[in-house]
Amino acid sequence: MKLNTVKLAYFSPTKTTMKILEGIAEGLGAETVQHIDLTLPEADATRQDAMQDELVLLGVPVYEGRVAKTAIPRLQRLKADKTPAVVVVVYGNRAFEDALLELSDIAWELGFFPVAGGAFIGEHAFASETRPMANGRPDTEDIAKAKEFGSGIRAKVEGMASIDEASRIDLPGDTPYIDRDRSALAEKAARTLDETCTLCGTCESLCPVGAITIEDVVKTDNLACILCNACVKSCPEGARVVDDPTINKIVNWVSKNYQARQEPLR
Ligand SMILES: Cc1cc2nc3c(=O)[nH]c(=O)nc-3n(C[C@H](O)[C@H](O)[C@H](O)COP(=O)(O)O)c2cc1C
Ligand code: SF4
Ligand code: SF4
């Protein structure tokens, strides 16, 4: 099989997943690389064309050991027909649990044929200087590993006469997938420090679920917020915060207990 076009389809609020897919694509060395960014709410209404003679890299972040929920209906807008795919999850150095298997199962249901899978590490959405969790990752080493992964996939795909030759890949994870009690996080959301905010609109434009509206102050729909931290990380004034005490307790615990550097699995 020839590899001319590579498509990167991802949900990536804080952009670490996107960076990993870009690294893999570089290693693949395809002539054409196209992005299908499923991060913003418009992705809910955009139907993608059928994909056939191309390799699609599907990437999502891990939320509570699973595929980030918001990504699922957006991935389901992709059309595939035995399209070779690479499934990639990115997690914040705690654990990816059943997310990679779940993403692979979603890909199969959509008509993709996963030829490879990997779990990479990205700076945790809740990381800060005081509570470091994979800060600065993916770093140079991670990107080098992503490229290496990409060149291995190229060799594998080019060695196949047709996708029918591929066998189902074995990925870590269990069914039924882990299902954590989220009640402690219900209606918790990022908020704005009104005295620091300049109403620039950056947070509103980057929120993956349209939870932010700018009026005379920044308003947040607490029910819609998925706590992705895109607004917190992108606010030029540091005016978006997640400082709920229950969340703080969880973040402190994760930061304290998951300091040992995890390495990509692929
Ligand atoms: C709500 C939420 C839940 C998360 N759950 C996990 C988790 O279970 N394990 C983990 O290691 N990281 C977890 N993370 C961290 C993300 O997987 C990590 O920050 C990832 O790099 C985000 O991808 P993105 O930059 O593409 O948005 C979580 C982040 C958020 C916002
Ligand atoms: S990005 Fe920050 S400064 Fe800009 S509107 Fe949002 S909270 Fe205000
Ligand atoms: S309001 Fe919530 S969902 Fe929207 S960007 Fe901020 S943390 Fe993410």
PDB file of C-alpha atoms and ligand atoms in Angstrom:
ATOM      1  CA  MET A   1       0.000   0.000   0.000  1.00  0.00           C
ATOM      2  CA  LYS A   2       1.245   3.477  -0.889  1.00  0.00           C
ATOM      3  CA  LEU A   3       1.051   6.211   1.698  1.00  0.00           C
ATOM      4  CA  ASN A   4       0.395   9.533  -0.002  1.00  0.00           C
ATOM      5  CA  THR A   5      -2.067  11.298   2.253  1.00  0.00           C
ATOM      6  CA  VAL A   6      -2.181  11.282   6.013  1.00  0.00           C
ATOM      7  CA  LYS A   7      -5.115  12.828   7.847  1.00  0.00           C
ATOM      8  CA  LEU A   8      -4.886  13.845  11.488  1.00  0.00           C
ATOM      9  CA  ALA A   9      -8.297  13.730  13.165  1.00  0.00           C
ATOM     10  CA  TYR A  10      -8.191  14.868  16.772  1.00  0.00           C
ATOM     11  CA  PHE A  11      -9.966  16.378  19.726  1.00  0.00           C
ATOM     12  CA  SER A  12      -7.315  18.347  21.592  1.00  0.00           C
ATOM     13  CA  PRO A  13      -8.355  21.244  23.858  1.00  0.00           C
ATOM     14  CA  THR A  14      -4.853  21.895  25.251  1.00  0.00           C
ATOM     15  CA  LYS A  15      -3.090  20.765  22.041  1.00  0.00           C
ATOM     16  CA  THR A  16      -0.839  18.001  23.383  1.00  0.00           C
ATOM     17  CA  THR A  17      -2.705  15.322  21.384  1.00  0.00           C
ATOM     18  CA  MET A  18      -2.359  17.408  18.241  1.00  0.00           C
ATOM     19  CA  LYS A  19       1.425  17.741  18.820  1.00  0.00           C
ATOM     20  CA  ILE A  20       1.846  13.980  19.183  1.00  0.00           C
ATOM     21  CA  LEU A  21      -0.088  13.311  15.968  1.00  0.00           C
ATOM     22  CA  GLU A  22       2.062  15.892  14.162  1.00  0.00           C
ATOM     23  CA  GLY A  23       5.180  14.055  15.389  1.00  0.00           C
ATOM     24  CA  ILE A  24       3.845  10.713  14.138  1.00  0.00           C
ATOM     25  CA  ALA A  25       2.918  12.288  10.785  1.00  0.00           C
ATOM     26  CA  GLU A  26       6.456  13.648  10.448  1.00  0.00           C
ATOM     27  CA  GLY A  27       7.843  10.152  10.975  1.00  0.00           C
ATOM     28  CA  LEU A  28       5.426   8.813   8.364  1.00  0.00           C
ATOM     29  CA  GLY A  29       6.876  11.247   5.852  1.00  0.00           C
ATOM     30  CA  ALA A  30       3.662  11.499   3.814  1.00  0.00           C
ATOM     31  CA  GLU A  31       3.478  13.916   0.870  1.00  0.00           C
ATOM     32  CA  THR A  32       0.248  15.487   2.114  1.00  0.00           C
ATOM     33  CA  VAL A  33      -0.836  15.983   5.715  1.00  0.00           C
ATOM     34  CA  GLN A  34      -4.323  17.288   6.424  1.00  0.00           C
ATOM     35  CA  HIS A  35      -5.808  18.286   9.767  1.00  0.00           C
ATOM     36  CA  ILE A  36      -9.370  17.441  10.812  1.00  0.00           C
ATOM     37  CA  ASP A  37      -9.653  19.349  14.062  1.00  0.00           C
ATOM     38  CA  LEU A  38     -12.626  18.083  16.051  1.00  0.00           C
ATOM     39  CA  THR A  39     -11.978  20.294  19.062  1.00  0.00           C
ATOM     40  CA  LEU A  40     -14.437  23.120  18.576  1.00  0.00           C
ATOM     41  CA  PRO A  41     -18.253  22.846  18.748  1.00  0.00           C
ATOM     42  CA  GLU A  42     -18.591  23.275  14.942  1.00  0.00           C
ATOM     43  CA  ALA A  43     -17.213  19.721  14.636  1.00  0.00           C
ATOM     44  CA  ASP A  44     -20.578  18.449  15.927  1.00  0.00           C
ATOM     45  CA  ALA A  45     -22.218  19.615  12.717  1.00  0.00           C
ATOM     46  CA  THR A  46     -19.524  18.923  10.131  1.00  0.00           C
ATOM     47  CA  ARG A  47     -19.755  15.684   8.199  1.00  0.00           C
ATOM     48  CA  GLN A  48     -16.422  14.507   6.818  1.00  0.00           C
ATOM     49  CA  ASP A  49     -16.041  12.985   3.363  1.00  0.00           C
ATOM     50  CA  ALA A  50     -15.478   9.260   2.971  1.00  0.00           C
ATOM     51  CA  MET A  51     -11.881   8.290   3.541  1.00  0.00           C
ATOM     52  CA  GLN A  52     -10.364   5.494   1.557  1.00  0.00           C
ATOM     53  CA  ASP A  53      -6.913   5.789   0.095  1.00  0.00           C
ATOM     54  CA  GLU A  54      -5.320   7.434   3.047  1.00  0.00           C
ATOM     55  CA  LEU A  55      -4.050   6.768   6.529  1.00  0.00           C
ATOM     56  CA  VAL A  56      -5.951   8.462   9.325  1.00  0.00           C
ATOM     57  CA  LEU A  57      -4.386   9.199  12.703  1.00  0.00           C
ATOM     58  CA  LEU A  58      -7.145   9.345  15.309  1.00  0.00           C
ATOM     59  CA  GLY A  59      -6.130  11.127  18.524  1.00  0.00           C
ATOM     60  CA  VAL A  60      -7.942  11.924  21.761  1.00  0.00           C
ATOM     61  CA  PRO A  61      -7.008  12.826  25.327  1.00  0.00           C
ATOM     62  CA  VAL A  62      -7.673  10.452  28.208  1.00  0.00           C
ATOM     63  CA  TYR A  63     -10.260  11.712  30.682  1.00  0.00           C
ATOM     64  CA  GLU A  64     -10.775   9.494  33.729  1.00  0.00           C
ATOM     65  CA  GLY A  65      -9.177   6.517  32.038  1.00  0.00           C
ATOM     66  CA  ARG A  66     -11.478   6.744  28.999  1.00  0.00           C
ATOM     67  CA  VAL A  67     -11.752   8.531  25.668  1.00  0.00           C
ATOM     68  CA  ALA A  68     -12.785  12.150  26.416  1.00  0.00           C
ATOM     69  CA  LYS A  69     -16.583  11.911  26.018  1.00  0.00           C
ATOM     70  CA  THR A  70     -17.024  15.058  23.940  1.00  0.00           C
ATOM     71  CA  ALA A  71     -14.788  13.542  21.265  1.00  0.00           C
ATOM     72  CA  ILE A  72     -16.996  10.516  20.613  1.00  0.00           C
ATOM     73  CA  PRO A  73     -19.908  12.063  18.644  1.00  0.00           C
ATOM     74  CA  ARG A  74     -17.373  14.169  16.734  1.00  0.00           C
ATOM     75  CA  LEU A  75     -15.355  11.113  15.747  1.00  0.00           C
ATOM     76  CA  GLN A  76     -18.617   9.524  14.670  1.00  0.00           C
ATOM     77  CA  ARG A  77     -18.970  12.186  11.980  1.00  0.00           C
ATOM     78  CA  LEU A  78     -15.985  10.666  10.167  1.00  0.00           C
ATOM     79  CA  LYS A  79     -16.806   8.248   7.377  1.00  0.00           C
ATOM     80  CA  ALA A  80     -14.532   5.300   6.732  1.00  0.00           C
ATOM     81  CA  ASP A  81     -14.478   2.219   4.565  1.00  0.00           C
ATOM     82  CA  LYS A  82     -11.767  -0.185   5.700  1.00  0.00           C
ATOM     83  CA  THR A  83      -9.618   2.929   6.015  1.00  0.00           C
ATOM     84  CA  PRO A  84      -6.277   2.202   7.706  1.00  0.00           C
ATOM     85  CA  ALA A  85      -5.995   4.130  10.958  1.00  0.00           C
ATOM     86  CA  VAL A  86      -3.621   4.659  13.848  1.00  0.00           C
ATOM     87  CA  VAL A  87      -5.271   5.090  17.243  1.00  0.00           C
ATOM     88  CA  VAL A  88      -3.526   7.377  19.716  1.00  0.00           C
ATOM     89  CA  VAL A  89      -4.441   8.464  23.233  1.00  0.00           C
ATOM     90  CA  VAL A  90      -2.593  11.111  25.215  1.00  0.00           C
ATOM     91  CA  TYR A  91      -2.668  11.166  29.004  1.00  0.00           C
ATOM     92  CA  GLY A  92      -1.274  13.306  31.798  1.00  0.00           C
ATOM     93  CA  ASN A  93       1.218  10.844  33.313  1.00  0.00           C
ATOM     94  CA  ARG A  94      -1.298   9.154  35.631  1.00  0.00           C
ATOM     95  CA  ALA A  95      -2.770   6.293  33.535  1.00  0.00           C
ATOM     96  CA  PHE A  96      -4.618   5.670  30.291  1.00  0.00           C
ATOM     97  CA  GLU A  97      -6.517   2.608  31.545  1.00  0.00           C
ATOM     98  CA  ASP A  98      -9.130   1.555  28.933  1.00  0.00           C
ATOM     99  CA  ALA A  99      -8.937   4.613  26.675  1.00  0.00           C
ATOM    100  CA  LEU A 100      -6.784   3.092  23.924  1.00  0.00           C
ATOM    101  CA  LEU A 101      -8.934  -0.014  23.631  1.00  0.00           C
ATOM    102  CA  GLU A 102     -12.067   2.154  23.647  1.00  0.00           C
ATOM    103  CA  LEU A 103     -10.701   4.356  20.864  1.00  0.00           C
ATOM    104  CA  SER A 104      -9.767   1.310  18.825  1.00  0.00           C
ATOM    105  CA  ASP A 105     -13.294  -0.127  19.294  1.00  0.00           C
ATOM    106  CA  ILE A 106     -14.816   3.207  18.213  1.00  0.00           C
ATOM    107  CA  ALA A 107     -12.561   3.208  15.147  1.00  0.00           C
ATOM    108  CA  TRP A 108     -13.662  -0.316  14.177  1.00  0.00           C
ATOM    109  CA  GLU A 109     -17.326   0.606  14.544  1.00  0.00           C
ATOM    110  CA  LEU A 110     -16.769   3.542  12.193  1.00  0.00           C
ATOM    111  CA  GLY A 111     -15.240   1.346   9.508  1.00  0.00           C
ATOM    112  CA  PHE A 112     -11.583   2.124  10.180  1.00  0.00           C
ATOM    113  CA  PHE A 113      -8.979  -0.599  10.302  1.00  0.00           C
ATOM    114  CA  PRO A 114      -6.498   0.211  13.096  1.00  0.00           C
ATOM    115  CA  VAL A 115      -3.016  -0.873  12.031  1.00  0.00           C
ATOM    116  CA  ALA A 116      -1.203   0.520  15.085  1.00  0.00           C
ATOM    117  CA  GLY A 117      -1.958   2.092  18.456  1.00  0.00           C
ATOM    118  CA  GLY A 118      -0.080   4.140  21.006  1.00  0.00           C
ATOM    119  CA  ALA A 119      -0.452   5.917  24.329  1.00  0.00           C
ATOM    120  CA  PHE A 120       1.648   9.050  24.735  1.00  0.00           C
ATOM    121  CA  ILE A 121       2.102  11.551  27.542  1.00  0.00           C
ATOM    122  CA  GLY A 122       1.113  15.207  27.465  1.00  0.00           C
ATOM    123  CA  GLU A 123       1.198  17.909  30.122  1.00  0.00           C
ATOM    124  CA  HIS A 124      -1.772  17.295  32.386  1.00  0.00           C
ATOM    125  CA  ALA A 125      -4.586  19.749  31.763  1.00  0.00           C
ATOM    126  CA  PHE A 126      -4.561  20.596  35.500  1.00  0.00           C
ATOM    127  CA  ALA A 127      -0.760  20.916  35.763  1.00  0.00           C
ATOM    128  CA  SER A 128       0.847  24.103  37.047  1.00  0.00           C
ATOM    129  CA  GLU A 129       4.262  25.113  38.357  1.00  0.00           C
ATOM    130  CA  THR A 130       3.204  24.377  41.902  1.00  0.00           C
ATOM    131  CA  ARG A 131       1.454  21.121  40.992  1.00  0.00           C
ATOM    132  CA  PRO A 132       3.573  19.681  38.161  1.00  0.00           C
ATOM    133  CA  MET A 133       2.170  16.769  36.165  1.00  0.00           C
ATOM    134  CA  ALA A 134       4.155  16.020  33.011  1.00  0.00           C
ATOM    135  CA  ASN A 135       4.881  19.742  32.593  1.00  0.00           C
ATOM    136  CA  GLY A 136       6.203  20.654  29.159  1.00  0.00           C
ATOM    137  CA  ARG A 137       5.357  17.294  27.604  1.00  0.00           C
ATOM    138  CA  PRO A 138       5.382  16.181  24.890  1.00  0.00           C
ATOM    139  CA  ASP A 139       9.064  17.136  25.055  1.00  0.00           C
ATOM    140  CA  THR A 140      11.864  16.485  22.548  1.00  0.00           C
ATOM    141  CA  GLU A 141      12.167  12.852  23.645  1.00  0.00           C
ATOM    142  CA  ASP A 142       8.418  12.260  23.266  1.00  0.00           C
ATOM    143  CA  ILE A 143       8.369  13.792  19.791  1.00  0.00           C
ATOM    144  CA  ALA A 144      11.380  11.686  18.767  1.00  0.00           C
ATOM    145  CA  LYS A 145       9.452   8.588  19.906  1.00  0.00           C
ATOM    146  CA  ALA A 146       6.349   9.736  18.036  1.00  0.00           C
ATOM    147  CA  LYS A 147       8.428  10.138  14.843  1.00  0.00           C
ATOM    148  CA  GLU A 148      10.003   6.707  15.331  1.00  0.00           C
ATOM    149  CA  PHE A 149       6.508   5.249  15.788  1.00  0.00           C
ATOM    150  CA  GLY A 150       5.463   6.969  12.542  1.00  0.00           C
ATOM    151  CA  SER A 151       8.334   5.559  10.522  1.00  0.00           C
ATOM    152  CA  GLY A 152       7.602   2.045  11.852  1.00  0.00           C
ATOM    153  CA  ILE A 153       3.980   2.410  10.737  1.00  0.00           C
ATOM    154  CA  ARG A 154       5.104   3.524   7.295  1.00  0.00           C
ATOM    155  CA  ALA A 155       7.189   0.372   6.895  1.00  0.00           C
ATOM    156  CA  LYS A 156       4.273  -1.778   8.100  1.00  0.00           C
ATOM    157  CA  VAL A 157       1.660  -0.184   5.813  1.00  0.00           C
ATOM    158  CA  GLU A 158       3.910  -0.127   2.755  1.00  0.00           C
ATOM    159  CA  GLY A 159       4.679  -3.789   3.323  1.00  0.00           C
ATOM    160  CA  MET A 160       0.975  -4.717   2.987  1.00  0.00           C
ATOM    161  CA  ALA A 161      -0.471  -5.535  -0.427  1.00  0.00           C
ATOM    162  CA  SER A 162      -3.920  -4.476   0.821  1.00  0.00           C
ATOM    163  CA  ILE A 163      -5.638  -3.611   4.079  1.00  0.00           C
ATOM    164  CA  ASP A 164      -7.293  -7.055   4.016  1.00  0.00           C
ATOM    165  CA  GLU A 165      -3.903  -8.464   4.969  1.00  0.00           C
ATOM    166  CA  ALA A 166      -3.928  -6.664   8.309  1.00  0.00           C
ATOM    167  CA  SER A 167      -4.916  -8.527  11.461  1.00  0.00           C
ATOM    168  CA  ARG A 168      -6.566  -6.990  14.490  1.00  0.00           C
ATOM    169  CA  ILE A 169      -3.957  -5.422  16.769  1.00  0.00           C
ATOM    170  CA  ASP A 170      -3.804  -6.301  20.436  1.00  0.00           C
ATOM    171  CA  LEU A 171      -4.110  -3.272  22.719  1.00  0.00           C
ATOM    172  CA  PRO A 172      -4.086  -2.920  26.503  1.00  0.00           C
ATOM    173  CA  GLY A 173      -7.414  -2.312  28.250  1.00  0.00           C
ATOM    174  CA  ASP A 174     -10.454  -4.196  29.515  1.00  0.00           C
ATOM    175  CA  THR A 175     -14.164  -4.391  28.889  1.00  0.00           C
ATOM    176  CA  PRO A 176     -16.453  -3.252  30.345  1.00  0.00           C
ATOM    177  CA  TYR A 177     -14.421  -0.064  30.300  1.00  0.00           C
ATOM    178  CA  ILE A 178     -13.698   1.610  33.610  1.00  0.00           C
ATOM    179  CA  ASP A 179     -16.597   3.827  34.704  1.00  0.00           C
ATOM    180  CA  ARG A 180     -15.665   6.259  37.457  1.00  0.00           C
ATOM    181  CA  ASP A 181     -18.170   8.008  39.680  1.00  0.00           C
ATOM    182  CA  ARG A 182     -18.091  11.613  38.416  1.00  0.00           C
ATOM    183  CA  SER A 183     -20.592  12.997  40.919  1.00  0.00           C
ATOM    184  CA  ALA A 184     -17.873  14.889  42.822  1.00  0.00           C
ATOM    185  CA  LEU A 185     -17.182  16.892  39.649  1.00  0.00           C
ATOM    186  CA  ALA A 186     -20.799  17.583  38.676  1.00  0.00           C
ATOM    187  CA  GLU A 187     -21.391  21.223  37.795  1.00  0.00           C
ATOM    188  CA  LYS A 188     -17.813  22.152  38.641  1.00  0.00           C
ATOM    189  CA  ALA A 189     -16.357  24.570  36.106  1.00  0.00           C
ATOM    190  CA  ALA A 190     -13.588  27.018  35.374  1.00  0.00           C
ATOM    191  CA  ARG A 191     -14.380  30.562  36.489  1.00  0.00           C
ATOM    192  CA  THR A 192     -13.150  34.071  35.721  1.00  0.00           C
ATOM    193  CA  LEU A 193     -11.335  36.526  37.953  1.00  0.00           C
ATOM    194  CA  ASP A 194     -13.347  39.534  36.753  1.00  0.00           C
ATOM    195  CA  GLU A 195     -10.897  42.102  38.097  1.00  0.00           C
ATOM    196  CA  THR A 196      -8.061  40.687  35.923  1.00  0.00           C
ATOM    197  CA  CYS A 197     -10.061  39.847  32.782  1.00  0.00           C
ATOM    198  CA  THR A 198      -9.798  42.243  29.822  1.00  0.00           C
ATOM    199  CA  LEU A 199     -12.734  40.642  27.922  1.00  0.00           C
ATOM    200  CA  CYS A 200     -10.354  39.760  25.055  1.00  0.00           C
ATOM    201  CA  GLY A 201     -12.471  36.767  23.980  1.00  0.00           C
ATOM    202  CA  THR A 202      -9.683  34.184  23.667  1.00  0.00           C
ATOM    203  CA  CYS A 203     -11.311  31.779  26.107  1.00  0.00           C
ATOM    204  CA  GLU A 204     -14.674  31.994  24.346  1.00  0.00           C
ATOM    205  CA  SER A 205     -13.086  31.191  20.967  1.00  0.00           C
ATOM    206  CA  LEU A 206     -11.254  28.118  22.283  1.00  0.00           C
ATOM    207  CA  CYS A 207     -13.877  26.471  24.472  1.00  0.00           C
ATOM    208  CA  PRO A 208     -14.673  23.058  22.924  1.00  0.00           C
ATOM    209  CA  VAL A 209     -18.245  23.025  24.221  1.00  0.00           C
ATOM    210  CA  GLY A 210     -19.251  26.670  23.854  1.00  0.00           C
ATOM    211  CA  ALA A 211     -19.558  27.056  27.626  1.00  0.00           C
ATOM    212  CA  ILE A 212     -18.209  30.629  27.645  1.00  0.00           C
ATOM    213  CA  THR A 213     -19.997  33.809  26.581  1.00  0.00           C
ATOM    214  CA  ILE A 214     -18.605  37.289  26.806  1.00  0.00           C
ATOM    215  CA  GLU A 215     -21.053  39.911  28.036  1.00  0.00           C
ATOM    216  CA  ASP A 216     -20.161  42.727  30.428  1.00  0.00           C
ATOM    217  CA  VAL A 217     -18.260  39.947  32.208  1.00  0.00           C
ATOM    218  CA  VAL A 218     -17.257  36.438  31.098  1.00  0.00           C
ATOM    219  CA  LYS A 219     -20.072  33.988  31.788  1.00  0.00           C
ATOM    220  CA  THR A 220     -19.556  30.227  32.108  1.00  0.00           C
ATOM    221  CA  ASP A 221     -22.182  27.539  31.725  1.00  0.00           C
ATOM    222  CA  ASN A 222     -21.226  25.270  34.614  1.00  0.00           C
ATOM    223  CA  LEU A 223     -23.306  22.374  33.306  1.00  0.00           C
ATOM    224  CA  ALA A 224     -21.590  22.435  29.906  1.00  0.00           C
ATOM    225  CA  CYS A 225     -17.967  22.882  31.086  1.00  0.00           C
ATOM    226  CA  ILE A 226     -15.931  19.672  30.711  1.00  0.00           C
ATOM    227  CA  LEU A 227     -13.000  21.050  32.754  1.00  0.00           C
ATOM    228  CA  CYS A 228     -10.632  20.687  29.812  1.00  0.00           C
ATOM    229  CA  ASN A 229      -8.595  23.705  30.993  1.00  0.00           C
ATOM    230  CA  ALA A 230      -8.187  25.149  27.482  1.00  0.00           C
ATOM    231  CA  CYS A 231      -9.412  28.526  28.770  1.00  0.00           C
ATOM    232  CA  VAL A 232      -7.157  28.391  31.836  1.00  0.00           C
ATOM    233  CA  LYS A 233      -4.051  27.614  29.759  1.00  0.00           C
ATOM    234  CA  SER A 234      -4.796  30.137  27.028  1.00  0.00           C
ATOM    235  CA  CYS A 235      -5.928  33.195  28.978  1.00  0.00           C
ATOM    236  CA  PRO A 236      -3.248  35.864  28.453  1.00  0.00           C
ATOM    237  CA  GLU A 237      -4.070  37.475  31.811  1.00  0.00           C
ATOM    238  CA  GLY A 238      -4.255  34.333  33.947  1.00  0.00           C
ATOM    239  CA  ALA A 239      -7.869  35.267  34.628  1.00  0.00           C
ATOM    240  CA  ARG A 240      -9.419  31.806  34.174  1.00  0.00           C
ATOM    241  CA  VAL A 241      -9.058  29.420  37.084  1.00  0.00           C
ATOM    242  CA  VAL A 242     -10.306  26.074  38.315  1.00  0.00           C
ATOM    243  CA  ASP A 243     -10.099  26.486  42.069  1.00  0.00           C
ATOM    244  CA  ASP A 244     -12.916  24.356  43.378  1.00  0.00           C
ATOM    245  CA  PRO A 245     -11.768  22.704  46.654  1.00  0.00           C
ATOM    246  CA  THR A 246     -12.884  19.184  45.637  1.00  0.00           C
ATOM    247  CA  ILE A 247     -11.001  19.415  42.346  1.00  0.00           C
ATOM    248  CA  ASN A 248      -7.987  20.889  44.133  1.00  0.00           C
ATOM    249  CA  LYS A 249      -7.892  17.880  46.433  1.00  0.00           C
ATOM    250  CA  ILE A 250      -7.929  15.446  43.491  1.00  0.00           C
ATOM    251  CA  VAL A 251      -5.287  17.417  41.580  1.00  0.00           C
ATOM    252  CA  ASN A 252      -3.029  17.592  44.660  1.00  0.00           C
ATOM    253  CA  TRP A 253      -3.343  13.838  45.099  1.00  0.00           C
ATOM    254  CA  VAL A 254      -2.556  13.042  41.466  1.00  0.00           C
ATOM    255  CA  SER A 255       0.367  15.450  41.398  1.00  0.00           C
ATOM    256  CA  LYS A 256       1.821  13.947  44.580  1.00  0.00           C
ATOM    257  CA  ASN A 257       1.369  10.318  43.582  1.00  0.00           C
ATOM    258  CA  TYR A 258       2.206  10.273  39.875  1.00  0.00           C
ATOM    259  CA  GLN A 259       5.557  12.051  39.662  1.00  0.00           C
ATOM    260  CA  ALA A 260       7.539   9.151  38.142  1.00  0.00           C
ATOM    261  CA  ARG A 261       7.969   9.810  34.441  1.00  0.00           C
ATOM    262  CA  GLN A 262       5.857   7.504  32.269  1.00  0.00           C
ATOM    263  CA  GLU A 263       7.048   6.680  28.771  1.00  0.00           C
ATOM    264  CA  PRO A 264       5.008   6.265  25.599  1.00  0.00           C
ATOM    265  CA  LEU A 265       3.690   2.799  24.843  1.00  0.00           C
ATOM    266  CA  ARG A 266       3.422   1.941  21.163  1.00  0.00           C
TER     267      ARG A 266
HETATM  268  C1  LIG B   1     -11.337  16.026  32.946  1.00  0.00           C
HETATM  269  C2  LIG B   1      -9.963  15.460  32.760  1.00  0.00           C
HETATM  270  C3  LIG B   1      -9.690  14.144  33.136  1.00  0.00           C
HETATM  271  C4  LIG B   1      -8.405  13.616  32.957  1.00  0.00           C
HETATM  272  N1  LIG B   1      -8.163  12.314  33.299  1.00  0.00           N
HETATM  273  C5  LIG B   1      -6.906  11.803  33.156  1.00  0.00           C
HETATM  274  C6  LIG B   1      -6.621  10.444  33.498  1.00  0.00           C
HETATM  275  O1  LIG B   1      -7.496   9.662  33.839  1.00  0.00           O
HETATM  276  N2  LIG B   1      -5.333  10.022  33.423  1.00  0.00           N
HETATM  277  C7  LIG B   1      -4.322  10.853  33.027  1.00  0.00           C
HETATM  278  O2  LIG B   1      -3.167  10.434  33.057  1.00  0.00           O
HETATM  279  N3  LIG B   1      -4.577  12.128  32.611  1.00  0.00           N
HETATM  280  C8  LIG B   1      -5.839  12.607  32.662  1.00  0.00           C
HETATM  281  N4  LIG B   1      -6.106  13.886  32.243  1.00  0.00           N
HETATM  282  C9  LIG B   1      -5.035  14.668  31.603  1.00  0.00           C
HETATM  283  C10 LIG B   1      -5.154  14.663  30.066  1.00  0.00           C
HETATM  284  O3  LIG B   1      -5.251  13.356  29.569  1.00  0.00           O
HETATM  285  C11 LIG B   1      -3.923  15.348  29.489  1.00  0.00           C
HETATM  286  O4  LIG B   1      -3.822  16.632  30.011  1.00  0.00           O
HETATM  287  C12 LIG B   1      -3.904  15.416  27.965  1.00  0.00           C
HETATM  288  O5  LIG B   1      -2.597  15.776  27.609  1.00  0.00           O
HETATM  289  C13 LIG B   1      -4.879  16.445  27.413  1.00  0.00           C
HETATM  290  O6  LIG B   1      -4.879  16.394  26.001  1.00  0.00           O
HETATM  291  P1  LIG B   1      -5.029  17.710  25.060  1.00  0.00           P
HETATM  292  O7  LIG B   1      -3.823  18.560  25.336  1.00  0.00           O
HETATM  293  O8  LIG B   1      -5.011  17.165  23.707  1.00  0.00           O
HETATM  294  O9  LIG B   1      -6.294  18.399  25.459  1.00  0.00           O
HETATM  295  C14 LIG B   1      -7.382  14.434  32.408  1.00  0.00           C
HETATM  296  C15 LIG B   1      -7.666  15.753  32.027  1.00  0.00           C
HETATM  297  C16 LIG B   1      -8.935  16.258  32.185  1.00  0.00           C
HETATM  298  C17 LIG B   1      -9.214  17.651  31.729  1.00  0.00           C
HETATM  299  S1  SF4 B   2      -9.109  34.882  27.848  1.00  0.00           S
HETATM  300 FE1  SF4 B   2      -8.878  35.726  29.895  1.00  0.00          FE
HETATM  301  S2  SF4 B   2      -8.767  37.925  29.627  1.00  0.00           S
HETATM  302 FE2  SF4 B   2      -9.590  37.082  27.722  1.00  0.00          FE
HETATM  303  S3  SF4 B   2     -11.826  37.152  28.017  1.00  0.00           S
HETATM  304 FE3  SF4 B   2     -11.165  35.144  28.702  1.00  0.00          FE
HETATM  305  S4  SF4 B   2     -10.824  35.374  30.909  1.00  0.00           S
HETATM  306 FE4  SF4 B   2     -10.907  37.437  30.034  1.00  0.00          FE
HETATM  307  S1  SF4 B   3     -15.060  26.682  30.171  1.00  0.00           S
HETATM  308 FE1  SF4 B   3     -14.674  24.577  30.711  1.00  0.00          FE
HETATM  309  S2  SF4 B   3     -14.941  23.445  28.798  1.00  0.00           S
HETATM  310 FE2  SF4 B   3     -14.702  25.602  28.242  1.00  0.00          FE
HETATM  311  S3  SF4 B   3     -12.516  25.864  27.853  1.00  0.00           S
HETATM  312 FE3  SF4 B   3     -12.851  26.372  29.994  1.00  0.00          FE
HETATM  313  S4  SF4 B   3     -12.468  24.460  31.118  1.00  0.00           S
HETATM  314 FE4  SF4 B   3     -12.776  23.925  28.935  1.00  0.00          FE
END
